[in-house]
Coordinates of C-alpha atoms and ligand atoms in Angstrom, one line a residue:
M3 CA -14.7 12.3 -27.7
S4 CA -11.2 12.4 -29.2
N5 CA -8.3 13.8 -27.2
N6 CA -7.9 16.8 -29.6
K7 CA -11.6 17.8 -29.1
F8 CA -11.1 17.6 -25.4
I9 CA -8.0 19.8 -25.5
N10 CA -9.6 22.4 -27.7
A11 CA -12.5 22.5 -25.3
V12 CA -10.1 23.1 -22.4
I13 CA -8.7 26.2 -24.1
S14 CA -11.0 29.2 -24.0
E15 CA -12.4 30.5 -27.3
E16 CA -10.3 33.7 -27.1
Q17 CA -7.2 31.6 -27.2
G18 CA -8.0 30.1 -30.5
D19 CA -7.6 26.4 -31.0
E20 CA -4.0 26.1 -29.8
S21 CA -3.6 22.7 -28.3
L22 CA -1.7 21.1 -25.4
P23 CA 0.8 18.3 -26.1
I24 CA -0.1 14.7 -25.5
L25 CA 2.3 12.5 -23.6
R26 CA 2.6 8.8 -24.3
G27 CA 3.8 6.2 -21.9
T28 CA 4.9 2.7 -22.8
M29 CA 1.4 1.3 -21.8
G30 CA -1.9 2.8 -20.6
P31 CA -3.8 5.9 -21.4
E32 CA -2.1 9.0 -22.9
A33 CA -1.8 12.1 -20.8
V34 CA -2.6 15.7 -21.7
D35 CA 0.4 17.8 -20.6
I36 CA -1.3 20.6 -18.8
R37 CA 1.8 22.1 -17.2
A38 CA 1.4 25.3 -19.2
L39 CA -2.3 25.6 -18.5
Y40 CA -2.0 28.1 -15.7
S41 CA 1.0 30.2 -17.0
R42 CA -0.4 30.4 -20.5
Y43 CA -4.1 30.4 -20.1
D44 CA -4.7 31.4 -16.5
L45 CA -6.6 28.1 -16.0
L46 CA -6.4 25.4 -13.4
A47 CA -7.3 21.7 -13.8
F48 CA -10.0 20.6 -11.3
D49 CA -9.6 17.0 -10.3
P50 CA -10.4 16.3 -6.6
G51 CA -9.3 12.8 -5.7
F52 CA -6.9 12.8 -8.7
R53 CA -9.2 10.5 -10.7
S54 CA -7.9 11.8 -14.1
T55 CA -4.5 13.1 -13.0
A56 CA -1.1 11.5 -13.7
S57 CA 0.9 13.1 -10.9
C58 CA 4.3 11.9 -12.2
K59 CA 6.1 9.8 -14.7
S60 CA 7.0 6.4 -13.2
S61 CA 8.5 3.2 -14.5
I62 CA 8.0 1.0 -11.5
T63 CA 4.4 -0.5 -11.6
Y64 CA 1.7 -0.7 -14.2
V65 CA -2.0 -1.3 -13.4
D66 CA -4.7 -1.8 -16.0
G67 CA -7.8 -1.7 -13.9
D68 CA -10.2 -2.7 -16.7
K69 CA -8.2 -5.8 -17.6
G70 CA -7.2 -6.7 -14.1
V71 CA -3.5 -6.4 -14.8
L72 CA -0.7 -5.6 -12.3
L73 CA 2.9 -5.5 -13.5
Y74 CA 6.0 -4.8 -11.4
R75 CA 8.7 -3.5 -13.8
G76 CA 6.8 -5.3 -16.5
Y77 CA 6.5 -8.7 -14.8
P78 CA 2.9 -9.9 -14.0
I79 CA 2.1 -10.1 -10.3
E80 CA 0.9 -13.7 -10.7
E81 CA 4.3 -14.9 -12.0
L82 CA 6.2 -13.0 -9.3
A83 CA 4.0 -14.4 -6.6
E84 CA 4.5 -17.9 -7.9
K85 CA 8.2 -17.8 -8.7
A86 CA 10.0 -15.0 -6.9
H87 CA 10.9 -14.3 -3.3
Y88 CA 10.1 -11.0 -1.6
L89 CA 13.7 -9.8 -1.5
E90 CA 14.0 -10.4 -5.3
V91 CA 10.8 -8.4 -5.8
A92 CA 12.1 -5.6 -3.5
Y93 CA 15.3 -5.5 -5.6
L94 CA 13.3 -5.5 -8.8
L95 CA 11.1 -2.6 -7.6
M96 CA 14.1 -0.6 -6.4
F97 CA 16.5 -1.2 -9.2
G98 CA 14.4 -2.1 -12.2
E99 CA 15.7 -5.6 -13.0
L100 CA 15.6 -9.0 -11.2
P101 CA 18.9 -9.5 -9.3
E102 CA 21.7 -11.8 -10.4
D103 CA 22.8 -14.2 -7.7
D104 CA 25.7 -12.0 -6.6
E105 CA 23.4 -8.9 -6.5
L106 CA 20.9 -10.8 -4.4
N107 CA 23.6 -11.9 -2.0
V108 CA 24.8 -8.4 -1.5
M109 CA 21.2 -7.3 -0.9
R110 CA 20.8 -10.2 1.7
E111 CA 24.0 -9.2 3.4
S112 CA 22.8 -5.6 3.7
I113 CA 19.4 -6.7 5.0
N114 CA 21.2 -8.8 7.6
Q115 CA 23.5 -5.9 8.5
Y116 CA 20.7 -3.4 9.0
G117 CA 17.9 -5.6 10.2
I118 CA 18.4 -5.0 14.0
L119 CA 16.9 -1.8 15.5
H120 CA 19.1 0.6 17.4
E121 CA 18.7 -0.4 21.0
Q122 CA 17.6 3.2 21.9
V123 CA 14.6 2.8 19.6
M124 CA 13.2 0.3 22.1
S125 CA 12.6 3.2 24.5
F126 CA 10.2 4.6 21.9
Y127 CA 8.1 1.5 22.2
R128 CA 8.0 1.7 25.9
G129 CA 6.6 5.2 25.6
F130 CA 3.4 3.9 24.0
R131 CA 0.5 2.4 25.9
R132 CA 0.8 -1.3 25.4
D133 CA -2.6 -1.5 23.8
A134 CA -1.8 1.1 21.2
H135 CA -2.6 0.1 17.6
P136 CA 0.4 -1.2 15.8
M137 CA 0.0 1.3 13.0
A138 CA 0.1 4.2 15.6
V139 CA 3.3 2.7 17.0
M140 CA 4.8 2.2 13.5
V141 CA 4.0 5.8 12.4
G142 CA 5.9 7.0 15.6
V143 CA 8.8 4.5 15.5
V144 CA 9.6 4.9 11.7
G145 CA 9.3 8.7 12.0
A146 CA 11.6 8.5 15.0
L147 CA 14.2 6.7 13.0
S148 CA 14.7 10.0 11.1
A149 CA 16.4 11.3 14.3
F150 CA 18.8 8.4 14.2
Y151 CA 19.7 8.7 10.5
H152 CA 19.5 12.4 9.6
D153 CA 22.6 14.4 10.3
H154 CA 24.9 12.2 8.3
L155 CA 22.5 11.4 5.5
N156 CA 23.1 13.2 2.3
I157 CA 20.2 12.3 0.0
G158 CA 22.0 14.0 -2.9
D159 CA 24.3 11.0 -2.9
R160 CA 23.0 7.9 -4.7
S161 CA 24.8 5.3 -2.5
Q162 CA 23.5 7.0 0.6
R163 CA 20.0 7.0 -0.8
I164 CA 20.2 3.3 -1.6
Q165 CA 21.6 2.6 1.9
A166 CA 18.6 4.5 3.5
A167 CA 16.1 2.6 1.3
I168 CA 17.6 -0.8 2.2
R169 CA 17.8 0.2 5.9
L170 CA 14.1 0.8 5.8
V171 CA 13.3 -2.5 4.1
A172 CA 15.6 -4.3 6.5
K173 CA 14.3 -2.8 9.7
M174 CA 10.6 -3.1 9.0
P175 CA 10.1 -6.8 10.0
M176 CA 11.6 -6.1 13.5
I177 CA 9.6 -2.8 13.8
A178 CA 6.3 -4.5 13.0
A179 CA 7.0 -7.6 15.1
T180 CA 8.0 -5.6 18.1
C181 CA 4.7 -3.7 17.9
Y182 CA 3.1 -7.1 18.6
T183 CA 5.5 -8.5 21.2
Y184 CA 5.3 -5.2 23.1
N185 CA 1.6 -5.4 23.0
I186 CA 1.4 -8.9 24.5
G187 CA 4.3 -8.3 26.9
R188 CA 6.8 -10.7 25.5
P189 CA 10.5 -9.8 25.0
H190 CA 11.2 -8.6 21.5
R191 CA 13.3 -10.8 19.3
Y192 CA 16.1 -10.0 16.8
P193 CA 16.4 -11.2 13.2
V194 CA 18.4 -14.4 12.7
N195 CA 20.7 -14.1 9.7
K196 CA 20.3 -17.7 8.5
L197 CA 16.6 -17.2 7.9
D198 CA 15.0 -15.5 4.9
Y199 CA 13.1 -12.3 5.2
S200 CA 9.6 -13.8 5.7
S201 CA 10.7 -16.6 8.0
N202 CA 12.6 -14.0 10.1
F203 CA 9.4 -11.9 10.4
L204 CA 7.5 -15.0 11.5
Q205 CA 10.1 -16.0 14.1
M206 CA 10.2 -12.4 15.5
M207 CA 6.4 -12.4 15.7
F208 CA 5.7 -15.8 17.1
G209 CA 9.0 -17.2 18.5
S210 CA 9.6 -17.5 22.2
P211 CA 12.9 -16.8 23.9
A212 CA 12.5 -20.1 25.7
E213 CA 12.8 -22.4 22.6
E214 CA 14.0 -22.5 19.0
Y215 CA 11.3 -21.4 16.5
Q216 CA 10.6 -23.9 13.9
V217 CA 9.7 -22.2 10.6
D218 CA 6.8 -23.9 8.8
P219 CA 7.8 -23.6 5.1
V220 CA 4.1 -23.5 4.0
L221 CA 3.5 -20.5 6.2
A222 CA 6.8 -18.8 5.2
R223 CA 5.9 -19.1 1.6
A224 CA 2.4 -17.8 2.2
M225 CA 4.0 -14.9 4.1
D226 CA 6.3 -14.2 1.2
K227 CA 3.4 -14.1 -1.2
I228 CA 1.4 -11.7 0.9
L229 CA 4.5 -9.4 1.0
I230 CA 4.9 -9.7 -2.8
L231 CA 1.3 -9.0 -3.6
H232 CA 1.3 -5.9 -1.4
A233 CA 4.7 -4.6 -2.3
D234 CA 3.6 -1.8 -4.7
H235 CA 0.6 -0.5 -6.5
E236 CA 1.7 2.7 -8.4
Q237 CA 0.3 6.0 -7.2
N238 CA -2.1 4.9 -4.5
A239 CA -2.9 7.2 -1.5
S240 CA 0.1 6.1 0.7
T241 CA 2.6 6.1 -2.1
S242 CA 1.4 9.5 -3.3
T243 CA 1.7 10.7 0.3
V244 CA 5.3 9.5 0.5
R245 CA 6.1 11.2 -2.9
I246 CA 4.6 14.5 -1.8
A247 CA 6.5 14.4 1.5
A248 CA 9.7 13.4 -0.4
S249 CA 9.2 16.2 -3.0
S250 CA 10.3 18.7 -0.4
G251 CA 13.5 16.9 0.2
A252 CA 12.3 15.5 3.6
N253 CA 14.2 12.8 5.5
P254 CA 13.3 9.3 4.0
F255 CA 12.3 7.8 7.3
A256 CA 10.0 10.7 7.9
C257 CA 8.6 10.2 4.4
I258 CA 7.9 6.5 4.9
S259 CA 6.2 7.4 8.2
T260 CA 3.7 9.6 6.3
G261 CA 3.0 6.6 4.0
I262 CA 2.2 4.4 7.0
A263 CA -0.2 7.0 8.3
S264 CA -2.0 7.3 5.0
L265 CA -2.2 3.5 4.6
W266 CA -3.9 3.1 8.0
G267 CA -7.3 4.4 6.7
P268 CA -10.1 1.8 6.2
A269 CA -10.5 2.9 2.5
H270 CA -6.9 1.9 1.9
G271 CA -4.7 -0.6 3.9
G272 CA -7.0 -0.7 6.9
A273 CA -9.6 -2.5 4.8
N274 CA -8.2 -6.0 5.6
E275 CA -8.9 -5.5 9.3
A276 CA -12.3 -4.1 8.5
V277 CA -13.2 -7.1 6.3
L278 CA -12.7 -9.5 9.3
R279 CA -14.8 -7.3 11.5
M280 CA -17.5 -7.3 8.9
L281 CA -17.4 -11.1 8.4
E282 CA -17.6 -11.6 12.2
E283 CA -20.5 -9.1 12.4
I284 CA -22.3 -11.0 9.6
G285 CA -21.6 -14.2 11.7
D286 CA -23.7 -16.6 9.6
V287 CA -24.3 -17.3 5.9
K288 CA -28.0 -16.7 6.5
N289 CA -27.3 -13.0 7.4
I290 CA -25.6 -12.2 4.1
P291 CA -28.7 -10.8 2.3
K292 CA -29.1 -8.3 5.1
A293 CA -25.5 -7.2 4.8
I294 CA -25.9 -6.8 1.0
A295 CA -29.1 -4.8 1.4
R296 CA -27.3 -2.5 3.8
A297 CA -24.4 -2.0 1.4
K298 CA -26.8 -1.0 -1.3
D299 CA -28.9 1.3 0.8
K300 CA -28.0 4.9 0.0
D301 CA -29.1 6.1 3.4
D302 CA -26.7 3.7 5.1
S303 CA -22.9 4.4 5.1
Y304 CA -22.3 0.7 5.4
R305 CA -20.0 -0.7 2.6
L306 CA -18.9 -4.2 1.9
M307 CA -15.4 -4.1 3.0
G308 CA -12.9 -5.7 0.6
F309 CA -15.1 -4.9 -2.3
G310 CA -14.4 -2.2 -5.0
H311 CA -11.3 -0.5 -6.0
R312 CA -10.5 2.9 -7.3
V313 CA -8.6 1.4 -10.2
Y314 CA -9.7 -2.2 -10.7
K315 CA -13.0 -2.2 -12.5
N316 CA -12.8 -5.8 -13.6
F317 CA -11.1 -7.9 -10.9
D318 CA -8.1 -7.4 -8.6
P319 CA -5.4 -9.9 -9.8
R320 CA -4.0 -10.0 -6.3
A321 CA -7.3 -11.2 -4.9
K322 CA -7.2 -14.4 -7.0
V323 CA -3.7 -15.3 -5.8
I324 CA -4.5 -14.6 -2.2
Q325 CA -7.8 -16.6 -2.2
K326 CA -5.8 -19.6 -3.5
S327 CA -3.1 -19.1 -0.8
A328 CA -5.8 -18.8 1.9
K329 CA -7.3 -22.1 0.9
E330 CA -3.9 -23.8 0.8
V331 CA -2.9 -22.6 4.3
L332 CA -6.3 -23.5 5.8
E333 CA -5.9 -27.0 4.3
H334 CA -2.3 -27.3 5.5
L335 CA -3.2 -26.3 9.0
Q336 CA -6.4 -28.4 8.9
L337 CA -8.4 -25.3 10.0
D338 CA -12.0 -24.9 9.2
D339 CA -12.7 -21.2 9.4
P340 CA -16.4 -20.4 9.2
L341 CA -15.5 -16.9 8.1
L342 CA -14.0 -18.4 4.9
D343 CA -17.4 -19.9 4.1
I344 CA -19.1 -16.6 4.8
A345 CA -16.6 -14.8 2.6
M346 CA -17.0 -17.2 -0.3
R347 CA -20.8 -17.1 -0.2
L348 CA -20.7 -13.3 0.2
E349 CA -18.5 -13.0 -2.9
E350 CA -20.8 -15.3 -4.9
I351 CA -24.0 -13.5 -3.9
A352 CA -22.5 -10.0 -4.5
L353 CA -21.0 -10.9 -7.9
E354 CA -24.5 -11.9 -9.1
D355 CA -26.1 -8.7 -7.7
E356 CA -27.0 -5.9 -10.2
Y357 CA -25.8 -3.2 -7.8
F358 CA -22.3 -4.7 -7.7
I359 CA -22.2 -5.7 -11.4
E360 CA -23.3 -2.2 -12.5
R361 CA -20.7 -0.5 -10.4
K362 CA -18.0 -3.0 -11.2
L363 CA -17.4 -3.9 -7.6
Y364 CA -15.2 -7.0 -7.3
P365 CA -13.4 -8.4 -4.3
N366 CA -10.0 -6.7 -3.8
V367 CA -6.8 -8.0 -2.3
D368 CA -8.0 -7.3 1.3
F369 CA -11.1 -9.5 1.0
Y370 CA -9.1 -12.7 1.5
S371 CA -5.9 -11.4 3.1
G372 CA -7.5 -11.1 6.5
I373 CA -8.7 -14.7 6.5
L374 CA -5.2 -15.9 5.4
L375 CA -3.4 -13.8 8.0
R376 CA -5.8 -14.9 10.8
A377 CA -5.2 -18.6 9.9
M378 CA -1.5 -17.9 10.2
G379 CA -2.0 -16.7 13.7
F380 CA -1.9 -12.9 13.2
P381 CA -4.2 -10.8 15.4
D382 CA -6.5 -8.5 13.3
S383 CA -4.7 -5.4 14.6
M384 CA -1.5 -6.6 12.8
F385 CA -3.0 -6.9 9.4
T386 CA -2.4 -3.3 8.2
A387 CA 1.0 -3.3 9.9
I388 CA 1.9 -6.3 7.6
F389 CA 0.7 -4.3 4.6
A390 CA 3.0 -1.5 5.7
L391 CA 5.9 -3.9 6.0
A392 CA 5.2 -5.2 2.5
R393 CA 4.6 -1.8 1.0
T394 CA 7.9 -0.4 2.3
S395 CA 9.8 -1.8 -0.7
G396 CA 7.3 0.0 -3.0
W397 CA 7.5 3.3 -1.0
V398 CA 11.3 3.4 -1.0
S399 CA 11.3 2.6 -4.8
H400 CA 9.1 5.6 -5.4
W401 CA 11.2 7.7 -3.1
L402 CA 14.4 6.6 -5.0
E403 CA 12.7 7.3 -8.4
L404 CA 11.5 10.7 -7.3
Q405 CA 15.0 11.7 -6.0
E406 CA 16.4 10.8 -9.4
D407 CA 13.8 12.7 -11.4
S408 CA 15.4 16.1 -11.9
T409 CA 12.2 17.5 -13.7
H410 CA 10.1 17.0 -10.6
G411 CA 10.1 19.9 -8.1
I412 CA 8.1 20.3 -4.9
D413 CA 4.5 19.1 -5.2
R414 CA 2.1 22.0 -4.7
P415 CA -1.4 21.4 -5.9
R416 CA -3.7 24.4 -6.4
Q417 CA -7.4 24.8 -5.5
L418 CA -10.7 26.1 -6.7
Y419 CA -11.3 28.7 -4.0
V420 CA -15.0 28.8 -3.0
G421 CA -14.7 30.9 0.2
K422 CA -15.6 34.5 0.8
P423 CA -14.3 37.1 -1.6
L424 CA -12.2 39.9 -0.3
R425 CA -13.8 41.8 2.6
H426 CA -12.4 44.2 5.3
F427 CA -12.1 43.9 9.0
P428 CA -15.1 46.0 10.5
K429 CA -13.9 49.4 11.7
D430 CA -16.3 49.4 14.7
R431 CA -15.1 46.0 16.2
Ligands
CMC19 N1 -19.8 -1.5 -1.0 C1 -20.9 -0.9 -1.4 N2 -20.9 0.0 -2.4 C2 -19.8 0.5 -2.8 C3 -18.5 -0.1 -2.4 C4 -18.6 -1.1 -1.4 N3 -17.5 -1.6 -0.9 N4 -17.5 0.5 -3.0 C5 -18.1 1.4 -3.8 N5 -19.4 1.4 -3.7 C6 -20.4 2.2 -4.5 C7 -20.5 3.6 -4.0 O1 -21.5 3.8 -3.0 C8 -20.8 4.3 -5.3 O2 -22.2 4.1 -5.6 P1 -23.0 5.3 -6.4 O3 -22.4 5.4 -7.7 O4 -24.4 4.8 -6.4 O5 -22.9 6.5 -5.6 C9 -20.0 3.6 -6.4 O6 -19.9 2.2 -5.8 C10 -18.6 4.1 -6.6 O7 -18.0 4.3 -5.4 P2 -16.8 5.3 -5.1 O8 -16.7 5.5 -3.7 O9 -16.9 6.5 -6.0 O10 -15.5 4.5 -5.6 P3 -14.0 4.8 -5.4 O11 -13.3 4.4 -6.5 O12 -13.9 6.2 -5.0 O13 -13.7 4.0 -4.1 C11 -13.0 2.3 -2.6 C12 -12.9 2.8 -4.0 C13 -11.9 1.1 -2.5 C14 -12.6 3.4 -1.6 C15 -14.4 1.8 -2.3 O14 -14.8 0.8 -3.2 C16 -14.5 1.2 -0.9 O15 -14.8 2.0 0.0 N6 -14.4 -0.1 -0.7 C17 -14.4 -0.7 0.6 C18 -13.1 -0.5 1.3 C19 -12.0 -1.4 0.7 O16 -12.2 -2.6 0.5 N7 -10.8 -0.8 0.5 C20 -9.6 -1.5 0.1 C21 -9.1 -1.1 -1.3 S1 -8.0 -2.2 -2.0 C22 -6.6 -2.0 -1.0 C23 -5.7 -0.9 -1.4 O17 -5.2 -1.0 -2.5 O18 -5.5 0.0 -0.6

């Protein structure tokens, strides 16, 4: 069906065949501009889950789910994961171009300047049960930062917006690492300026106050890749949540906290943790057919975690990079993780199964990221926290973009009301 036929079908017959404009981006499907639909035709667009809705214009990230393409500001994710460092990617996402050396130095200096948490923030950690999930702590701590940076923050001023965005990226490694050290009862650590972003996160996670932490360059590079691969993914649930919160002019720290909350769910960022639980539950290659049968059973809510994606209907380009990285790290550490064997066999079997082929269900980024993170020594509960750490650069980029889009007011979806029609309170009650 051509676009025009569709548009004419949208407009009721009484309105004639007046059509709505088509908007064209630089890549990807065209969009019907339905902004006048309600005011001109008294019609709403019904699209629960936003499967066919472009909620905004954005020039940050492009995903072609059918071709398995992911571009940050036009650069393929595979090239960035291979050649760039996370801070370069964060700069690229925020400002649109790869940084020159001097620009990167300024960014590094700002990250060093803002990387340490305000000492009073530590009392927030102490308010949590020590076994609290890191994501619960992160939602709270990042939200609480809005109390530290609110009164003097004018988000109408570009330089203050950039400062807030960089502050968030800078503080997130210490925020995430402290969730872990608090949980295991070890003193928290501070960033060390001579280390790069990923190495710093590793030393704050695993370093002990009693001895100098030796950064393993293979692990630091793997960490950097994980952060790059998870940095942005256009209008996913958590980014859309950040944008919706931001559309009201809310404090940026509070906005990012909403993104962390949304990311936590097992259908989104929580999937990497769920993948490991699933692989452990399967336990042995011989149990894979049973797991596949359960995933296919309509009466069973069981799903193969790490399979399927709302947008990728071919393959997830991030999954390929992370699978390679997982193998490299396991080899480097001389680890033989039986879960990797189960994962690889599960992937093979599922990819030959009609059910998964028909529904275009391929392994997504989370399928291998859990195995990689586990090999690097991270406990399962930190997996989604690391995703949040990585995604912060994407969230703040979208936050910055939204603040600079003067055509975008407060987000306010409508609904198709299916409740009771008007009725009156009973007189005899
Ligand atoms: N295992 C078994 N069946 C599945 C799976 C799965 N993982 N995913 C989808 N299906 C089936 C689903 O039952 C449905 O079948 P039918 O057409 O017979 O009713 C069909 O595939 C389409 O499913 P859907 O729920 O409409 O697809 P969606 O695009 O709304 O959901 C998803 C995408 C990622 C939520 C889903 O595939 C899923 O739950 N996957 C497992 C969780 C997971 O790995 N999430 C991480 C996503 S990637 C990280 C990120 O970017 O956040």
